[in-house]
mmCIF file with all atom_site columns, C-alpha atoms in Angstrom:
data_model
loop_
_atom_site.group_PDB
_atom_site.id
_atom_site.type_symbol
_atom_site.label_atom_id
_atom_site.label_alt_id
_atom_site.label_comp_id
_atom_site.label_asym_id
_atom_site.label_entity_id
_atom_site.label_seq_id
_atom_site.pdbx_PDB_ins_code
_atom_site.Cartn_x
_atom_site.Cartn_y
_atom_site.Cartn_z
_atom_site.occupancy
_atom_site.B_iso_or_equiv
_atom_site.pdbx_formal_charge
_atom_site.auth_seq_id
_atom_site.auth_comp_id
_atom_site.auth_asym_id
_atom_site.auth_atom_id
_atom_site.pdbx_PDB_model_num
ATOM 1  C CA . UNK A 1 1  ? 82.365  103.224 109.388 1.00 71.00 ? 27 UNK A CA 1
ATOM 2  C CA . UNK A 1 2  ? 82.203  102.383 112.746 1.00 78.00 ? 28 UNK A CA 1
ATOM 3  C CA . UNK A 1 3  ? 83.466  99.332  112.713 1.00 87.00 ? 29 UNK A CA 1
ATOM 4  C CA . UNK A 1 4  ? 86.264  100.063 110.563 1.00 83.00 ? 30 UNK A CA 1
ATOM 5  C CA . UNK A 1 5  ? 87.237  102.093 113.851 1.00 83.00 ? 31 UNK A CA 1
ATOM 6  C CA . UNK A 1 6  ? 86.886  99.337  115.568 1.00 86.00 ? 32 UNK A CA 1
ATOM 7  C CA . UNK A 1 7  ? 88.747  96.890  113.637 1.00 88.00 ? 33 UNK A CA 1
ATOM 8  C CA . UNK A 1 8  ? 91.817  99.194  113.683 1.00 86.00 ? 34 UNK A CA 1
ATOM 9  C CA . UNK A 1 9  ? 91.672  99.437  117.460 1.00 87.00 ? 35 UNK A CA 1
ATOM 10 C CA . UNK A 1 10 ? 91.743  95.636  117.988 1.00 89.00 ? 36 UNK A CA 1
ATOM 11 C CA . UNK A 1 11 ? 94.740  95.559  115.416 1.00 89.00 ? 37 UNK A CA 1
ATOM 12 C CA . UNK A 1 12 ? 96.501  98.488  117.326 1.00 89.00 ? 38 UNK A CA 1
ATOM 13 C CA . UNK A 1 13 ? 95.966  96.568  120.437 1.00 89.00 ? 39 UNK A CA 1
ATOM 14 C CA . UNK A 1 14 ? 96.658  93.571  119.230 1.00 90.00 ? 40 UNK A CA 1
ATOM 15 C CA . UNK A 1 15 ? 100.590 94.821  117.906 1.00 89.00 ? 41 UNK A CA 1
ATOM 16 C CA . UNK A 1 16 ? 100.759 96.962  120.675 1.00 86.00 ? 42 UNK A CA 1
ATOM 17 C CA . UNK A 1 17 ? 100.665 93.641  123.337 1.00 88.00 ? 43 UNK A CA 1
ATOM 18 C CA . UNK A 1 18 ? 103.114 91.794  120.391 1.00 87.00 ? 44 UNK A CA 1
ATOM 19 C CA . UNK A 1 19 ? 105.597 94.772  121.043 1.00 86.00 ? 45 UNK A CA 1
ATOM 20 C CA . UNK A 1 20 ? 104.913 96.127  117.248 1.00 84.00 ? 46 UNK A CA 1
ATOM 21 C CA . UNK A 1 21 ? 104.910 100.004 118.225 1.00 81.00 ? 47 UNK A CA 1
ATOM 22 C CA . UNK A 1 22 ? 105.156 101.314 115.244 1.00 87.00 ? 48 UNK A CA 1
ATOM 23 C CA . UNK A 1 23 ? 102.288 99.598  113.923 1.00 84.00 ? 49 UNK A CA 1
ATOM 24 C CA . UNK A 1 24 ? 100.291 99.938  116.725 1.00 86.00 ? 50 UNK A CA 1
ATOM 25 C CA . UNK A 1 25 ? 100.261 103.546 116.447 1.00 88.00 ? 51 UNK A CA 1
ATOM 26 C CA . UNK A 1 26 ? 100.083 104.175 113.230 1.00 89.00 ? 52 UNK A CA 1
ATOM 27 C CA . UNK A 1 27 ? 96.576  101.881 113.805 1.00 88.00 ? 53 UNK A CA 1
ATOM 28 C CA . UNK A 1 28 ? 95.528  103.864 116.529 1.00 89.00 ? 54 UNK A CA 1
ATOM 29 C CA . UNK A 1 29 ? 95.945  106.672 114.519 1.00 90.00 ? 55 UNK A CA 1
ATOM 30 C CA . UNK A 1 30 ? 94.290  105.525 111.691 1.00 90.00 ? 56 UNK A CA 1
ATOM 31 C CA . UNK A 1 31 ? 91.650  104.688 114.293 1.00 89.00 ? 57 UNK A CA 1
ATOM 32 C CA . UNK A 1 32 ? 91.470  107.660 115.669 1.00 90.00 ? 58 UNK A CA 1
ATOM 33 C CA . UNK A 1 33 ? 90.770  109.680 112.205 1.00 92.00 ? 59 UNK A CA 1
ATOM 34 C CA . UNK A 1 34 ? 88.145  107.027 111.020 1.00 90.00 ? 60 UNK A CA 1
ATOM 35 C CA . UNK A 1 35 ? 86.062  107.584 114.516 1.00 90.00 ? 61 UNK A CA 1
ATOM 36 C CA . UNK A 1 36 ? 86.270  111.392 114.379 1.00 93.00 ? 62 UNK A CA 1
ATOM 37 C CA . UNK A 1 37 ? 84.943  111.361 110.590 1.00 92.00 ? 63 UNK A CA 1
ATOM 38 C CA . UNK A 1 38 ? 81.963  108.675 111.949 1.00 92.00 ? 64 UNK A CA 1
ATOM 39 C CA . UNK A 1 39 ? 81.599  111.746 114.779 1.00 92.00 ? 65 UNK A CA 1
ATOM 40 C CA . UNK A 1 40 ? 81.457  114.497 111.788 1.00 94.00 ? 66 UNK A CA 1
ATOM 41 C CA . UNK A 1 41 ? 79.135  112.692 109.549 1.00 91.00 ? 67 UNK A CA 1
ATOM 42 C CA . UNK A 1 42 ? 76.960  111.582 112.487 1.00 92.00 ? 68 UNK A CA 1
ATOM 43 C CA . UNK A 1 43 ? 76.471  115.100 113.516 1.00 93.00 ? 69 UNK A CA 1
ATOM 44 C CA . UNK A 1 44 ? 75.646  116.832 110.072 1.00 94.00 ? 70 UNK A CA 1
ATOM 45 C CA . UNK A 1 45 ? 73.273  113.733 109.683 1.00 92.00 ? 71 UNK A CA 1
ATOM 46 C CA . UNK A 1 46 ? 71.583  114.231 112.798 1.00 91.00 ? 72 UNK A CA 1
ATOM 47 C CA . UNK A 1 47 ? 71.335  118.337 112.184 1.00 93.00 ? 73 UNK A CA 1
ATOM 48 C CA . UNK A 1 48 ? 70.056  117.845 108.636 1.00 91.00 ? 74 UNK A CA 1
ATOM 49 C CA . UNK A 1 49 ? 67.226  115.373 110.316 1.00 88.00 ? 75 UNK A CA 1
ATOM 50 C CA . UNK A 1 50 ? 66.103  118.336 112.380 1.00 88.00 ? 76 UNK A CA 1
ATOM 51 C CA . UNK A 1 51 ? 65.773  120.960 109.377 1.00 88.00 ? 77 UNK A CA 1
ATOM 52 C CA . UNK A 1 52 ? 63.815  118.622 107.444 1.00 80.00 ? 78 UNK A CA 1
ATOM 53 C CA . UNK A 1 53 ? 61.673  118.786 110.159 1.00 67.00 ? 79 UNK A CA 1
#
Protein backbone atom coordinates (compact mmCIF):
# COMPACT_ATOMS: atom_id res chain seq x y z
CA UNK A 1 0.00 0.00 0.00
CA UNK A 2 2.80 1.99 0.46
CA UNK A 3 3.94 2.23 -2.62
CA UNK A 4 0.77 2.90 -4.19
CA UNK A 5 1.33 6.23 -2.09
CA UNK A 6 4.23 6.58 -3.54
CA UNK A 7 3.48 6.08 -7.06
CA UNK A 8 0.73 8.75 -6.85
CA UNK A 9 3.18 11.26 -5.41
CA UNK A 10 5.69 10.88 -8.29
CA UNK A 11 2.61 11.24 -10.73
CA UNK A 12 1.36 14.38 -8.76
CA UNK A 13 4.79 15.71 -9.03
CA UNK A 14 5.39 14.77 -12.13
CA UNK A 15 1.94 16.90 -13.64
CA UNK A 16 2.46 19.34 -11.18
CA UNK A 17 6.20 20.39 -12.92
CA UNK A 18 4.15 19.74 -16.59
CA UNK A 19 1.69 22.55 -15.35
CA UNK A 20 -1.30 19.77 -15.10
CA UNK A 21 -2.89 21.23 -11.73
CA UNK A 22 -5.74 19.65 -11.76
CA UNK A 23 -4.28 16.38 -12.00
CA UNK A 24 -1.67 16.94 -9.81
CA UNK A 25 -3.92 17.48 -7.03
CA UNK A 26 -6.35 15.30 -7.44
CA UNK A 27 -2.98 12.74 -7.21
CA UNK A 28 -1.82 14.26 -4.25
CA UNK A 29 -4.98 13.77 -2.87
CA UNK A 30 -5.42 10.45 -3.78
CA UNK A 31 -1.96 10.18 -2.24
CA UNK A 32 -2.68 11.60 0.63
CA UNK A 33 -5.82 9.17 1.52
CA UNK A 34 -3.84 5.97 0.45
CA UNK A 35 -0.85 6.99 3.08
CA UNK A 36 -3.24 7.82 5.93
CA UNK A 37 -5.12 4.31 5.43
CA UNK A 38 -1.26 2.58 5.31
CA UNK A 39 -0.98 4.87 8.81
CA UNK A 40 -4.49 3.31 10.13
CA UNK A 41 -3.84 -0.22 9.23
CA UNK A 42 -0.22 0.01 10.42
CA UNK A 43 -1.34 1.09 13.78
CA UNK A 44 -4.24 -1.47 14.51
CA UNK A 45 -1.59 -4.05 13.20
CA UNK A 46 0.99 -3.02 15.46
CA UNK A 47 -1.67 -2.77 18.64
CA UNK A 48 -3.15 -6.18 17.83
CA UNK A 49 0.73 -7.54 17.89
CA UNK A 50 0.92 -6.32 21.47
CA UNK A 51 -2.44 -8.05 22.78
CA UNK A 52 -1.45 -11.23 21.37
CA UNK A 53 1.27 -10.86 23.48
Amino acid sequence: MLRWTITFVIIALIAAVLGFGGIAGAAAGIAKVIFFIFLILFVISLLRGFVKK
